[in-house]
């Protein structure tokens, strides 16, 4: 949904109170899918001084970092460094396989030009803010990309040290993808609801006798890397078609929470109070807790939109930073964390106060409209498979989620993966076009 539509929705709803000829060859296979343990520290990281990293198509700030091979569309990478000195930065890109292990492609095989370049004109010093920072913006790629697949962009300072790394995708529209989302709604399943995706791949342009082994699918939820799921085997094989019934199932969670620090004068959505303690503003959010049930409201599915309402200059370099205080009311249920783009998609653990029966966290955020969730850490903080919504936000079959479906192809004898198809399926707004 467009940002302007969501902002208007929030204003109205919150501020005032998602073959053989016709013969079909059917082969029943044992379908396998696993939640892949993606090396998060490799594909998404930043130095402590780097804040508000955003990567998206240059034409749409809220779109996903996914572009088509051979198109003129560019990605825009922007971020802030908390310091006073502007400097020359450089970037490079790297190609990965479906499981985010580095591929063996050479630089000359993935980019037609230089792979370490930066236009230093795209940087601005912050203006009239309590926090001094430099805002950087980089358009990529500066040279044509030659190969589809998974990529990372890494930014270096003028001494060659890494500042940040972020993932993105480049796909070829070669195959067709049909999909369907099913929701568990029985009484038995109500305590553990699931949203399951069934998928059909249509590949008349790729002729192969080994389709079941040469095609693989990755599915993930709401740009959350820890939900990245690999589907290895189809349920049925038909001529030029692969069918994956119940390819993968996900805990739907709940609609994301809002934190609105766009104004430093007036309380925004979910804001209980604003105070200034030199040198920073402090935004205290209204206390939250495990909801009694499900209700729908618009959200950004974990994304954030940078905006400041009390300034006249562009928010990129005039929006300020302040501390946002989160409060979650609960008995001690173990470690819980805040999760979303505002935490760079890594869980930020909250501190429990037994006297108040509440969890607390303070996060240094740029002004904007932020969506986030609370997750339980049922194991090690670094073990993403242990993150859970159920004990903190609840999980409901009707929750609106985005699901990303990426189809990869590796021909027999090749050593790297091509991304030959991509589709985004929203659980509420996308029509189920795969029906047996």
Short mmCIF file of C-alpha atoms in Angstrom, two decimals, residues 22-431:
data_model
loop_
_atom_site.label_atom_id
_atom_site.label_comp_id
_atom_site.label_asym_id
_atom_site.label_seq_id
_atom_site.Cartn_x
_atom_site.Cartn_y
_atom_site.Cartn_z
CA UNK A 22 -2.67 -33.79 -23.32
CA UNK A 23 -1.40 -36.55 -21.10
CA UNK A 24 -0.20 -35.24 -17.75
CA UNK A 25 2.66 -37.04 -16.15
CA UNK A 26 2.19 -36.97 -12.42
CA UNK A 27 4.97 -38.09 -10.14
CA UNK A 28 4.37 -38.03 -6.41
CA UNK A 29 7.48 -36.99 -4.54
CA UNK A 30 8.42 -36.49 -0.92
CA UNK A 31 8.42 -32.73 -0.53
CA UNK A 32 11.11 -31.16 1.61
CA UNK A 33 11.48 -27.64 2.90
CA UNK A 34 13.63 -26.24 5.65
CA UNK A 35 14.09 -22.90 7.37
CA UNK A 36 17.58 -22.07 6.14
CA UNK A 37 19.99 -20.72 8.70
CA UNK A 38 21.10 -17.72 6.67
CA UNK A 39 24.44 -16.18 7.68
CA UNK A 40 22.86 -12.89 8.78
CA UNK A 41 26.19 -11.46 9.91
CA UNK A 42 27.46 -11.87 6.35
CA UNK A 43 24.60 -10.46 4.31
CA UNK A 44 23.37 -7.68 6.63
CA UNK A 45 25.62 -5.76 8.99
CA UNK A 46 26.86 -2.25 9.76
CA UNK A 47 29.37 -0.41 11.88
CA UNK A 48 28.02 0.99 15.17
CA UNK A 49 28.18 4.55 13.83
CA UNK A 50 25.87 3.69 10.90
CA UNK A 51 22.12 4.27 11.31
CA UNK A 52 18.90 4.20 9.28
CA UNK A 53 20.11 2.00 6.43
CA UNK A 54 17.51 1.75 3.66
CA UNK A 55 17.76 -0.05 0.32
CA UNK A 56 14.96 0.16 -2.23
CA UNK A 57 14.27 0.96 -5.91
CA UNK A 58 15.01 4.62 -6.54
CA UNK A 59 11.46 5.16 -7.82
CA UNK A 60 9.69 3.95 -4.66
CA UNK A 61 11.05 4.37 -1.13
CA UNK A 62 8.73 1.68 0.27
CA UNK A 63 9.36 -0.93 -2.42
CA UNK A 64 11.50 -4.01 -1.84
CA UNK A 65 15.20 -4.25 -2.86
CA UNK A 66 14.44 -6.39 -5.91
CA UNK A 67 14.90 -5.34 -9.54
CA UNK A 68 14.74 -7.00 -12.94
CA UNK A 69 17.86 -7.98 -14.84
CA UNK A 70 18.48 -5.77 -17.86
CA UNK A 71 16.07 -3.02 -16.78
CA UNK A 72 17.08 0.59 -16.31
CA UNK A 73 15.78 0.56 -12.75
CA UNK A 74 18.30 1.36 -10.03
CA UNK A 75 18.43 0.71 -6.32
CA UNK A 76 19.00 3.54 -3.87
CA UNK A 77 21.06 2.79 -0.77
CA UNK A 78 20.90 5.48 1.90
CA UNK A 79 22.23 5.70 5.44
CA UNK A 80 23.52 8.08 8.10
CA UNK A 81 26.88 8.10 9.81
CA UNK A 82 26.91 9.78 13.22
CA UNK A 83 29.88 12.09 12.81
CA UNK A 84 30.81 15.51 11.40
CA UNK A 85 33.28 14.73 8.62
CA UNK A 86 32.19 13.96 5.09
CA UNK A 87 34.43 11.59 3.20
CA UNK A 88 34.72 9.60 0.01
CA UNK A 89 33.07 6.18 0.15
CA UNK A 90 33.19 3.21 -2.19
CA UNK A 91 31.03 0.19 -2.76
CA UNK A 92 31.25 -3.26 -4.31
CA UNK A 93 28.71 -5.99 -5.01
CA UNK A 94 28.98 -9.76 -4.63
CA UNK A 95 26.94 -12.66 -6.01
CA UNK A 96 25.54 -15.49 -3.86
CA UNK A 97 23.78 -18.80 -4.32
CA UNK A 98 20.24 -19.53 -3.16
CA UNK A 99 21.41 -20.33 0.38
CA UNK A 100 23.49 -17.13 0.58
CA UNK A 101 26.81 -18.90 0.30
CA UNK A 102 29.21 -16.97 -2.00
CA UNK A 103 29.08 -18.14 -5.62
CA UNK A 104 32.20 -18.77 -7.69
CA UNK A 105 31.37 -16.09 -10.28
CA UNK A 106 34.16 -13.62 -10.99
CA UNK A 107 33.57 -9.87 -10.95
CA UNK A 108 33.82 -9.70 -14.75
CA UNK A 109 31.00 -12.27 -14.92
CA UNK A 110 28.56 -10.29 -12.77
CA UNK A 111 29.13 -6.66 -13.73
CA UNK A 112 30.01 -4.92 -16.99
CA UNK A 113 32.28 -2.23 -15.63
CA UNK A 114 33.90 -1.22 -12.37
CA UNK A 115 32.79 -2.92 -9.16
CA UNK A 116 34.22 -0.42 -6.66
CA UNK A 117 33.01 3.09 -7.27
CA UNK A 118 31.11 5.92 -5.59
CA UNK A 119 29.86 9.37 -6.48
CA UNK A 120 30.79 11.52 -3.47
CA UNK A 121 28.37 14.28 -4.50
CA UNK A 122 25.52 12.35 -2.86
CA UNK A 123 26.19 13.27 0.76
CA UNK A 124 24.80 15.96 3.02
CA UNK A 125 25.64 17.21 6.51
CA UNK A 126 22.71 17.29 8.91
CA UNK A 127 21.01 20.66 9.32
CA UNK A 128 19.68 22.12 12.58
CA UNK A 129 19.61 18.80 14.45
CA UNK A 130 20.59 17.87 17.99
CA UNK A 131 22.60 14.95 16.55
CA UNK A 132 25.28 15.66 13.95
CA UNK A 133 25.36 13.15 11.12
CA UNK A 134 26.26 12.79 7.47
CA UNK A 135 23.56 11.42 5.17
CA UNK A 136 24.86 9.32 2.26
CA UNK A 137 23.00 8.07 -0.76
CA UNK A 138 24.28 5.68 -3.43
CA UNK A 139 22.62 4.59 -6.67
CA UNK A 140 23.45 1.04 -7.70
CA UNK A 141 24.40 -0.44 -10.00
CA UNK A 142 26.50 2.14 -11.85
CA UNK A 143 27.31 -0.50 -14.50
CA UNK A 144 25.01 -3.18 -15.99
CA UNK A 145 24.60 -6.37 -13.97
CA UNK A 146 25.17 -9.48 -16.11
CA UNK A 147 23.80 -12.28 -13.92
CA UNK A 148 20.61 -12.76 -11.93
CA UNK A 149 20.54 -14.01 -8.36
CA UNK A 150 21.25 -13.00 -4.77
CA UNK A 151 23.61 -10.08 -4.18
CA UNK A 152 25.05 -7.97 -1.42
CA UNK A 153 26.32 -4.41 -1.63
CA UNK A 154 29.17 -3.49 0.72
CA UNK A 155 30.20 0.10 1.42
CA UNK A 156 33.80 0.95 2.37
CA UNK A 157 35.35 4.11 3.77
CA UNK A 158 38.35 5.82 2.17
CA UNK A 159 40.70 3.58 4.17
CA UNK A 160 39.12 0.41 2.82
CA UNK A 161 37.26 -0.56 6.00
CA UNK A 162 33.69 -1.86 5.73
CA UNK A 163 30.85 0.40 6.85
CA UNK A 164 27.86 -1.77 5.99
CA UNK A 165 26.53 -4.66 3.92
CA UNK A 166 22.97 -5.20 2.67
CA UNK A 167 21.32 -7.90 0.50
CA UNK A 168 19.30 -7.40 -2.69
CA UNK A 169 17.94 -9.53 -5.55
CA UNK A 170 18.08 -9.31 -9.34
CA UNK A 171 15.71 -11.60 -11.24
CA UNK A 172 15.01 -12.71 -14.80
CA UNK A 173 11.28 -12.95 -15.72
CA UNK A 174 11.66 -16.30 -17.50
CA UNK A 175 9.19 -18.56 -15.69
CA UNK A 176 5.63 -18.06 -14.49
CA UNK A 177 4.60 -18.37 -10.83
CA UNK A 178 1.11 -19.09 -9.53
CA UNK A 179 0.46 -19.21 -5.80
CA UNK A 180 -2.19 -19.78 -3.16
CA UNK A 181 -2.27 -19.04 0.56
CA UNK A 182 -4.25 -21.33 2.86
CA UNK A 183 -5.06 -20.47 6.46
CA UNK A 184 -5.66 -22.89 9.30
CA UNK A 185 -8.99 -22.05 10.89
CA UNK A 186 -10.04 -25.17 12.80
CA UNK A 187 -10.48 -25.20 16.56
CA UNK A 188 -7.55 -27.59 16.91
CA UNK A 189 -5.29 -25.31 14.87
CA UNK A 190 -6.38 -22.10 16.60
CA UNK A 191 -3.60 -22.39 19.17
CA UNK A 192 -0.99 -22.73 16.42
CA UNK A 193 -2.34 -20.98 13.30
CA UNK A 194 -0.38 -21.21 10.06
CA UNK A 195 -0.37 -19.54 6.67
CA UNK A 196 0.68 -22.08 4.03
CA UNK A 197 1.76 -21.38 0.45
CA UNK A 198 1.13 -23.68 -2.49
CA UNK A 199 3.00 -22.83 -5.68
CA UNK A 200 3.03 -23.76 -9.36
CA UNK A 201 6.06 -23.06 -11.57
CA UNK A 202 5.41 -22.81 -15.32
CA UNK A 203 8.63 -23.05 -17.34
CA UNK A 204 7.98 -23.50 -21.12
CA UNK A 205 11.12 -21.47 -21.94
CA UNK A 206 13.39 -23.75 -19.92
CA UNK A 207 13.46 -27.24 -21.40
CA UNK A 208 14.98 -29.79 -19.06
CA UNK A 209 14.57 -33.44 -18.16
CA UNK A 210 15.78 -32.74 -14.61
CA UNK A 211 13.33 -30.05 -13.54
CA UNK A 212 12.78 -31.52 -10.07
CA UNK A 213 16.46 -31.16 -9.19
CA UNK A 214 17.38 -28.07 -11.22
CA UNK A 215 14.65 -25.76 -9.85
CA UNK A 216 14.59 -24.67 -6.21
CA UNK A 217 12.37 -22.16 -4.42
CA UNK A 218 13.03 -19.73 -1.58
CA UNK A 219 10.09 -18.26 0.35
CA UNK A 220 10.23 -15.72 3.16
CA UNK A 221 7.92 -13.46 5.12
CA UNK A 222 8.02 -9.64 5.36
CA UNK A 223 11.71 -9.22 4.47
CA UNK A 224 12.60 -11.15 7.65
CA UNK A 225 15.75 -13.11 6.82
CA UNK A 226 15.19 -15.60 9.62
CA UNK A 227 12.04 -16.91 7.87
CA UNK A 228 13.97 -17.75 4.66
CA UNK A 229 12.69 -21.21 3.64
CA UNK A 230 14.12 -23.46 0.93
CA UNK A 231 11.81 -25.84 -0.95
CA UNK A 232 13.71 -28.61 -2.69
CA UNK A 233 11.22 -31.07 -4.16
CA UNK A 234 7.90 -30.63 -5.99
CA UNK A 235 4.78 -32.59 -5.11
CA UNK A 236 3.95 -33.23 -8.77
CA UNK A 237 5.75 -32.89 -12.08
CA UNK A 238 3.78 -32.07 -15.22
CA UNK A 239 4.88 -31.06 -18.66
CA UNK A 240 6.61 -27.67 -18.24
CA UNK A 241 5.10 -27.40 -14.77
CA UNK A 242 6.15 -28.10 -11.20
CA UNK A 243 3.55 -28.17 -8.44
CA UNK A 244 4.39 -27.62 -4.77
CA UNK A 245 1.37 -28.27 -2.55
CA UNK A 246 1.79 -26.67 0.89
CA UNK A 247 5.32 -25.69 -0.11
CA UNK A 248 5.96 -23.93 3.21
CA UNK A 249 4.04 -22.87 6.30
CA UNK A 250 4.65 -19.81 8.46
CA UNK A 251 3.49 -18.53 11.80
CA UNK A 252 1.40 -15.50 10.77
CA UNK A 253 2.06 -13.45 13.91
CA UNK A 254 0.01 -10.29 14.37
CA UNK A 255 -0.19 -6.89 12.73
CA UNK A 256 2.90 -4.79 13.45
CA UNK A 257 2.95 -2.05 16.09
CA UNK A 258 3.44 1.64 15.30
CA UNK A 259 5.95 4.11 16.73
CA UNK A 260 5.51 7.63 15.38
CA UNK A 261 8.23 10.15 16.26
CA UNK A 262 7.66 12.36 13.24
CA UNK A 263 6.84 15.31 15.49
CA UNK A 264 8.84 16.51 18.49
CA UNK A 265 6.03 18.87 19.52
CA UNK A 266 2.89 16.72 19.37
CA UNK A 267 2.27 13.13 20.38
CA UNK A 268 2.08 10.88 17.37
CA UNK A 269 0.55 7.43 17.05
CA UNK A 270 1.23 5.28 20.13
CA UNK A 271 3.26 8.07 21.79
CA UNK A 272 2.53 8.72 25.47
CA UNK A 273 4.94 11.60 26.03
CA UNK A 274 7.78 13.73 24.66
CA UNK A 275 10.53 15.22 26.83
CA UNK A 276 13.83 16.94 26.15
CA UNK A 277 16.82 15.99 28.27
CA UNK A 278 19.86 17.64 26.79
CA UNK A 279 21.12 16.85 24.28
CA UNK A 280 18.31 14.52 23.07
CA UNK A 281 14.56 14.32 22.81
CA UNK A 282 13.04 11.26 24.47
CA UNK A 283 9.86 9.70 23.06
CA UNK A 284 7.98 7.38 25.43
CA UNK A 285 5.54 4.99 23.79
CA UNK A 286 2.32 3.82 25.39
CA UNK A 287 2.80 0.50 27.24
CA UNK A 288 1.86 -2.59 25.22
CA UNK A 289 1.09 -6.21 26.09
CA UNK A 290 -0.08 -9.51 24.63
CA UNK A 291 -3.36 -8.71 22.84
CA UNK A 292 -6.57 -10.44 23.84
CA UNK A 293 -7.48 -11.08 20.20
CA UNK A 294 -6.90 -10.09 16.59
CA UNK A 295 -7.89 -6.83 14.99
CA UNK A 296 -6.79 -5.58 11.60
CA UNK A 297 -4.99 -2.30 11.05
CA UNK A 298 -2.74 -1.04 8.26
CA UNK A 299 0.99 -1.37 8.79
CA UNK A 300 4.31 -1.46 6.96
CA UNK A 301 5.09 -5.10 7.82
CA UNK A 302 8.21 -4.11 9.72
CA UNK A 303 9.37 -1.30 7.44
CA UNK A 304 9.89 2.35 8.40
CA UNK A 305 9.22 5.62 6.60
CA UNK A 306 11.53 8.56 7.40
CA UNK A 307 9.66 11.84 7.80
CA UNK A 308 9.70 14.88 10.10
CA UNK A 309 6.60 17.04 10.45
CA UNK A 310 8.06 20.12 12.13
CA UNK A 311 10.75 21.01 9.58
CA UNK A 312 10.86 22.57 6.12
CA UNK A 313 14.02 20.95 4.79
CA UNK A 314 14.27 17.41 3.37
CA UNK A 315 14.02 14.76 6.06
CA UNK A 316 17.03 12.92 4.66
CA UNK A 317 19.36 15.39 6.36
CA UNK A 318 17.05 17.54 8.54
CA UNK A 319 15.14 14.88 10.50
CA UNK A 320 16.59 14.48 13.99
CA UNK A 321 17.54 11.46 16.07
CA UNK A 322 15.99 10.79 19.46
CA UNK A 323 15.63 7.99 21.97
CA UNK A 324 12.38 6.04 21.69
CA UNK A 325 11.38 4.19 24.86
CA UNK A 326 9.43 0.92 24.46
CA UNK A 327 7.44 -0.66 27.30
CA UNK A 328 5.98 -4.16 27.19
CA UNK A 329 3.83 -5.20 30.17
CA UNK A 330 4.12 -8.85 31.09
CA UNK A 331 5.19 -11.30 33.75
CA UNK A 332 8.68 -12.66 33.12
CA UNK A 333 8.37 -14.96 30.08
CA UNK A 334 12.08 -15.10 29.32
CA UNK A 335 13.99 -12.99 26.82
CA UNK A 336 11.94 -10.91 24.40
CA UNK A 337 13.10 -8.46 21.76
CA UNK A 338 11.98 -5.75 19.36
CA UNK A 339 12.27 -6.62 15.68
CA UNK A 340 11.93 -4.75 12.39
CA UNK A 341 13.75 -2.41 10.04
CA UNK A 342 14.22 -0.03 12.98
CA UNK A 343 16.52 -2.68 14.52
CA UNK A 344 18.17 -3.50 11.16
CA UNK A 345 16.19 -6.76 11.22
CA UNK A 346 18.14 -8.07 14.19
CA UNK A 347 16.40 -8.66 17.54
CA UNK A 348 17.14 -5.99 20.17
CA UNK A 349 16.69 -7.61 23.57
CA UNK A 350 14.57 -5.80 26.16
CA UNK A 351 15.41 -5.57 29.86
CA UNK A 352 12.97 -6.97 32.40
CA UNK A 353 11.99 -5.04 35.54
CA UNK A 354 10.44 -7.43 38.04
CA UNK A 355 9.11 -4.67 40.28
CA UNK A 356 7.04 -3.22 37.41
CA UNK A 357 6.29 -6.51 35.64
CA UNK A 358 7.47 -4.89 32.43
CA UNK A 359 10.13 -5.08 29.74
CA UNK A 360 11.96 -1.93 28.63
CA UNK A 361 14.14 -0.92 25.68
CA UNK A 362 15.50 2.38 24.39
CA UNK A 363 16.35 2.64 20.69
CA UNK A 364 18.07 5.59 19.00
CA UNK A 365 15.85 6.35 15.99
CA UNK A 366 15.61 8.91 13.24
CA UNK A 367 12.27 10.71 13.02
CA UNK A 368 9.70 8.76 11.06
CA UNK A 369 6.86 6.27 11.12
CA UNK A 370 8.19 2.90 12.28
CA UNK A 371 6.52 -0.52 12.38
CA UNK A 372 7.88 -3.29 14.56
CA UNK A 373 6.99 -6.47 16.41
CA UNK A 374 7.82 -8.06 19.73
CA UNK A 375 9.38 -11.53 19.50
CA UNK A 376 10.29 -14.12 22.12
CA UNK A 377 13.86 -15.39 22.11
CA UNK A 378 13.38 -19.04 22.97
CA UNK A 379 17.08 -19.81 22.68
CA UNK A 380 20.31 -18.05 21.75
CA UNK A 381 19.93 -14.54 20.41
CA UNK A 382 22.03 -15.58 17.41
CA UNK A 383 19.82 -18.57 16.63
CA UNK A 384 17.13 -17.01 14.45
CA UNK A 385 15.08 -20.24 14.32
CA UNK A 386 14.04 -19.66 17.93
CA UNK A 387 12.23 -16.35 17.32
CA UNK A 388 8.51 -16.58 18.04
CA UNK A 389 5.53 -14.18 17.92
CA UNK A 390 3.02 -16.28 19.84
CA UNK A 391 3.96 -15.35 23.41
CA UNK A 392 4.42 -11.63 22.74
CA UNK A 393 2.14 -10.41 19.93
CA UNK A 394 -0.05 -13.47 19.45
CA UNK A 395 -0.45 -15.30 16.15
CA UNK A 396 -3.61 -15.25 14.06
CA UNK A 397 -4.56 -16.89 10.76
CA UNK A 398 -6.04 -13.64 9.39
CA UNK A 399 -2.91 -11.52 9.89
CA UNK A 400 -1.81 -9.59 6.79
CA UNK A 401 1.67 -10.60 5.61
CA UNK A 402 3.82 -10.26 2.51
CA UNK A 403 5.35 -13.47 1.17
CA UNK A 404 8.23 -13.41 -1.29
CA UNK A 405 8.60 -16.30 -3.74
CA UNK A 406 11.93 -16.58 -5.58
CA UNK A 407 12.56 -19.39 -8.07
CA UNK A 408 16.17 -20.36 -8.78
CA UNK A 409 17.53 -22.51 -11.61
CA UNK A 410 20.85 -24.31 -11.79
CA UNK A 411 21.37 -26.35 -14.94
CA UNK A 412 23.11 -29.67 -14.55
CA UNK A 413 26.85 -29.02 -14.47
CA UNK A 414 26.58 -25.34 -13.48
CA UNK A 415 28.03 -24.13 -10.19
CA UNK A 416 25.85 -21.08 -9.49
CA UNK A 417 22.16 -20.21 -9.26
CA UNK A 418 20.10 -17.98 -11.54
CA UNK A 419 17.00 -16.24 -10.18
CA UNK A 420 14.56 -16.94 -13.02
CA UNK A 421 11.28 -15.85 -11.41
CA UNK A 422 9.95 -13.72 -8.58
CA UNK A 423 6.54 -12.99 -7.08
CA UNK A 424 5.25 -11.12 -4.04
CA UNK A 425 2.05 -12.54 -2.57
CA UNK A 426 0.12 -10.55 0.04
CA UNK A 427 -2.10 -12.66 2.26
CA UNK A 428 -5.01 -10.19 2.02
CA UNK A 429 -4.74 -8.39 -1.33
CA UNK A 430 -3.20 -10.88 -3.78
CA UNK A 431 -5.64 -13.15 -5.64
#
